[in-house]
Coordinates of C-alpha atoms in Angstrom, one line a residue:
L290 CA 41.3 -78.0 -15.9
I291 CA 43.8 -80.7 -16.8
G292 CA 45.6 -78.4 -19.3
Y293 CA 45.7 -75.5 -16.9
Y294 CA 46.9 -77.4 -13.8
L295 CA 48.8 -80.4 -15.2
G296 CA 50.0 -79.0 -18.5
R297 CA 49.4 -79.7 -22.2
P298 CA 51.2 -83.1 -22.2
A299 CA 48.9 -84.4 -19.5
L300 CA 45.9 -83.0 -21.3
G301 CA 47.0 -84.7 -24.5
Y302 CA 47.5 -88.1 -22.8
Y303 CA 44.1 -87.8 -21.2
S304 CA 42.3 -86.7 -24.4
V305 CA 43.9 -89.4 -26.6
G306 CA 43.4 -92.1 -24.0
D307 CA 39.8 -91.1 -23.4
N308 CA 39.0 -91.1 -27.1
L309 CA 40.7 -94.5 -27.7
A310 CA 39.1 -96.1 -24.6
V311 CA 35.5 -95.2 -25.6
M312 CA 35.9 -96.2 -29.2
P313 CA 35.3 -100.0 -29.0
T314 CA 32.2 -99.9 -26.9
R315 CA 30.7 -96.8 -28.6
E316 CA 31.3 -98.0 -32.2
I317 CA 30.1 -101.5 -31.7
T318 CA 27.1 -100.9 -29.5
G319 CA 26.0 -97.5 -30.8
P320 CA 24.0 -98.7 -33.8
I321 CA 22.3 -101.4 -31.7
E322 CA 21.3 -99.0 -29.0
K323 CA 19.6 -96.7 -31.5
T324 CA 17.0 -99.3 -32.0
F325 CA 16.0 -99.5 -28.3
F326 CA 13.9 -96.3 -28.0
P327 CA 11.5 -97.2 -30.8
A328 CA 11.2 -100.8 -29.5
F329 CA 10.6 -99.7 -25.9
T330 CA 8.1 -97.1 -27.0
H331 CA 5.9 -99.6 -28.6
I332 CA 5.6 -101.7 -25.4
A333 CA 6.0 -98.9 -22.8
N334 CA 2.6 -99.6 -21.3
D335 CA 3.1 -103.4 -20.9
K336 CA 5.3 -103.7 -17.9
E337 CA 6.1 -107.4 -18.3
R338 CA 7.0 -107.1 -22.0
L339 CA 9.1 -104.0 -21.2
K340 CA 11.0 -105.9 -18.5
T341 CA 11.7 -108.7 -20.8
A342 CA 12.7 -106.4 -23.7
Y343 CA 15.0 -104.4 -21.4
R344 CA 16.7 -107.5 -20.1
A345 CA 17.2 -108.8 -23.7
A346 CA 18.5 -105.5 -24.9
Q347 CA 20.9 -105.0 -21.9
T348 CA 22.1 -108.6 -22.3
L349 CA 22.9 -108.1 -26.0
V350 CA 24.8 -104.8 -25.4
S351 CA 26.7 -106.2 -22.4
T352 CA 27.6 -109.4 -24.3
I353 CA 29.2 -107.3 -27.0
A354 CA 30.6 -104.3 -25.1
L355 CA 32.2 -106.0 -22.1
P356 CA 34.6 -108.1 -24.2
A357 CA 35.3 -105.1 -26.5
G358 CA 36.1 -102.8 -23.6
I359 CA 38.2 -105.3 -21.6
G360 CA 40.0 -106.3 -24.8
C361 CA 40.8 -102.7 -25.5
A362 CA 42.3 -102.4 -22.0
L363 CA 44.3 -105.5 -22.5
I364 CA 45.9 -104.4 -25.8
A365 CA 46.3 -100.7 -24.9
H366 CA 50.1 -100.9 -24.6
P367 CA 50.8 -102.5 -28.0
L368 CA 48.0 -100.4 -29.6
V369 CA 49.6 -97.2 -28.5
L370 CA 53.1 -98.4 -29.6
L371 CA 51.7 -99.5 -33.0
S372 CA 49.5 -96.5 -33.8
M373 CA 51.5 -93.7 -32.2
E374 CA 55.0 -93.2 -30.9
A375 CA 56.5 -94.2 -27.6
K376 CA 56.0 -90.7 -26.3
W377 CA 52.3 -91.5 -26.0
L378 CA 52.8 -94.4 -23.6
P379 CA 51.4 -92.4 -20.6
A380 CA 48.0 -92.6 -22.4
V381 CA 48.1 -96.4 -21.8
D382 CA 47.0 -96.0 -18.2
V383 CA 44.1 -93.8 -19.3
I384 CA 43.0 -96.3 -21.9
Q385 CA 43.3 -99.3 -19.6
V386 CA 41.2 -97.8 -16.8
L387 CA 38.6 -95.9 -18.9
A388 CA 38.0 -98.8 -21.3
C389 CA 37.1 -101.0 -18.4
I390 CA 34.8 -98.3 -17.0
F391 CA 33.1 -97.8 -20.4
A392 CA 32.7 -101.5 -20.6
L393 CA 31.1 -101.6 -17.2
H394 CA 28.8 -98.8 -18.1
S395 CA 27.4 -101.0 -20.9
L396 CA 25.6 -102.9 -18.1
V397 CA 23.2 -100.0 -17.9
S398 CA 23.4 -98.4 -21.4
A399 CA 19.8 -99.1 -22.2
V400 CA 18.5 -96.9 -19.3
F401 CA 18.3 -93.8 -21.4
P402 CA 16.0 -95.2 -24.1
L403 CA 14.0 -97.0 -21.4
A404 CA 13.4 -93.8 -19.5
M405 CA 12.6 -91.8 -22.7
A406 CA 10.1 -94.5 -23.8
K407 CA 8.3 -94.2 -20.4
G408 CA 8.3 -90.4 -20.6
E409 CA 10.6 -90.1 -17.5
T410 CA 12.8 -87.4 -18.8
K411 CA 12.9 -85.6 -15.5
L412 CA 14.5 -88.6 -13.9
L413 CA 17.2 -88.5 -16.6
F414 CA 17.8 -84.9 -15.9
H415 CA 18.2 -85.5 -12.2
R416 CA 20.4 -88.5 -12.9
D417 CA 22.7 -86.4 -15.1
L418 CA 22.9 -83.6 -12.6
L419 CA 23.9 -86.0 -9.9
N420 CA 26.4 -87.8 -12.1
L421 CA 27.9 -84.5 -13.1
A422 CA 28.3 -83.4 -9.5
I423 CA 29.9 -86.7 -8.6
R424 CA 32.2 -86.8 -11.6
V425 CA 33.5 -83.2 -11.1
T426 CA 34.0 -83.8 -7.4
F427 CA 36.0 -87.0 -7.9
V428 CA 38.0 -85.7 -10.9
V429 CA 39.0 -82.5 -9.2
L430 CA 39.8 -84.3 -6.0
G431 CA 41.8 -86.9 -8.0
M432 CA 43.7 -84.2 -9.9
Y433 CA 44.6 -82.5 -6.6
L434 CA 45.7 -85.6 -4.9
G435 CA 47.3 -87.6 -7.7
G436 CA 47.7 -85.7 -10.9
L437 CA 46.8 -87.5 -14.1
L438 CA 46.6 -90.8 -12.4
G439 CA 44.3 -89.3 -9.8
I440 CA 42.0 -88.0 -12.5
I441 CA 41.8 -91.4 -14.1
Y442 CA 40.9 -93.1 -10.8
G443 CA 38.4 -90.2 -10.1
R444 CA 36.7 -91.1 -13.4
A445 CA 36.7 -94.7 -12.5
I446 CA 35.1 -94.2 -9.1
S447 CA 32.5 -91.8 -10.5
G448 CA 31.8 -94.3 -13.3
V449 CA 31.1 -97.1 -10.8
I450 CA 28.9 -94.8 -8.8
G451 CA 27.1 -93.8 -12.0
V452 CA 26.4 -97.5 -12.8
I453 CA 24.9 -97.9 -9.4
I454 CA 22.7 -94.8 -9.9
N455 CA 21.5 -96.2 -13.2
M456 CA 20.7 -99.6 -11.7
H457 CA 18.5 -97.8 -9.2
L458 CA 16.9 -96.0 -12.0
V459 CA 16.1 -99.2 -13.8
R460 CA 14.6 -100.6 -10.6
R461 CA 12.4 -97.6 -10.4
L462 CA 11.3 -97.7 -14.1
V463 CA 10.6 -101.4 -14.5
G464 CA 11.2 -103.0 -11.2
I465 CA 14.3 -105.0 -11.9

């Protein structure tokens, strides 16, 4: 949609910005998050141990991902100038907003392995459907109202709503 309605340059800025924004949180926390499912599976029937393990896992990921994401947002301008040419500067806005959203999303990144360990895949499916509907709505509305910047803020709003949805899912799964 971006390429069709806003043109190839906007699509390029968005794609590059999105890829650079997700990199710090994904690359740093990805290997850690892979250990959560097996760990949660072993204690899935012990609610108190699962609560404690979830809190510890989420704390670990957030402690690493929040500074990485916010740091990426803070250095986005010099990063783009150093690694690419000045013509890519419009990607800085994308990086700054989305890096913060990806960092914020780290507050609930352990929800997927938690739900999988408890066998609640249907909840994940419904969550993903709801998140998709919300994201598409806000991104399309943002594109219509504000172009590339509107898309970025549409992603930000849908990202915050997604975090809230995931927090409710955690409450349902383990009561916290």
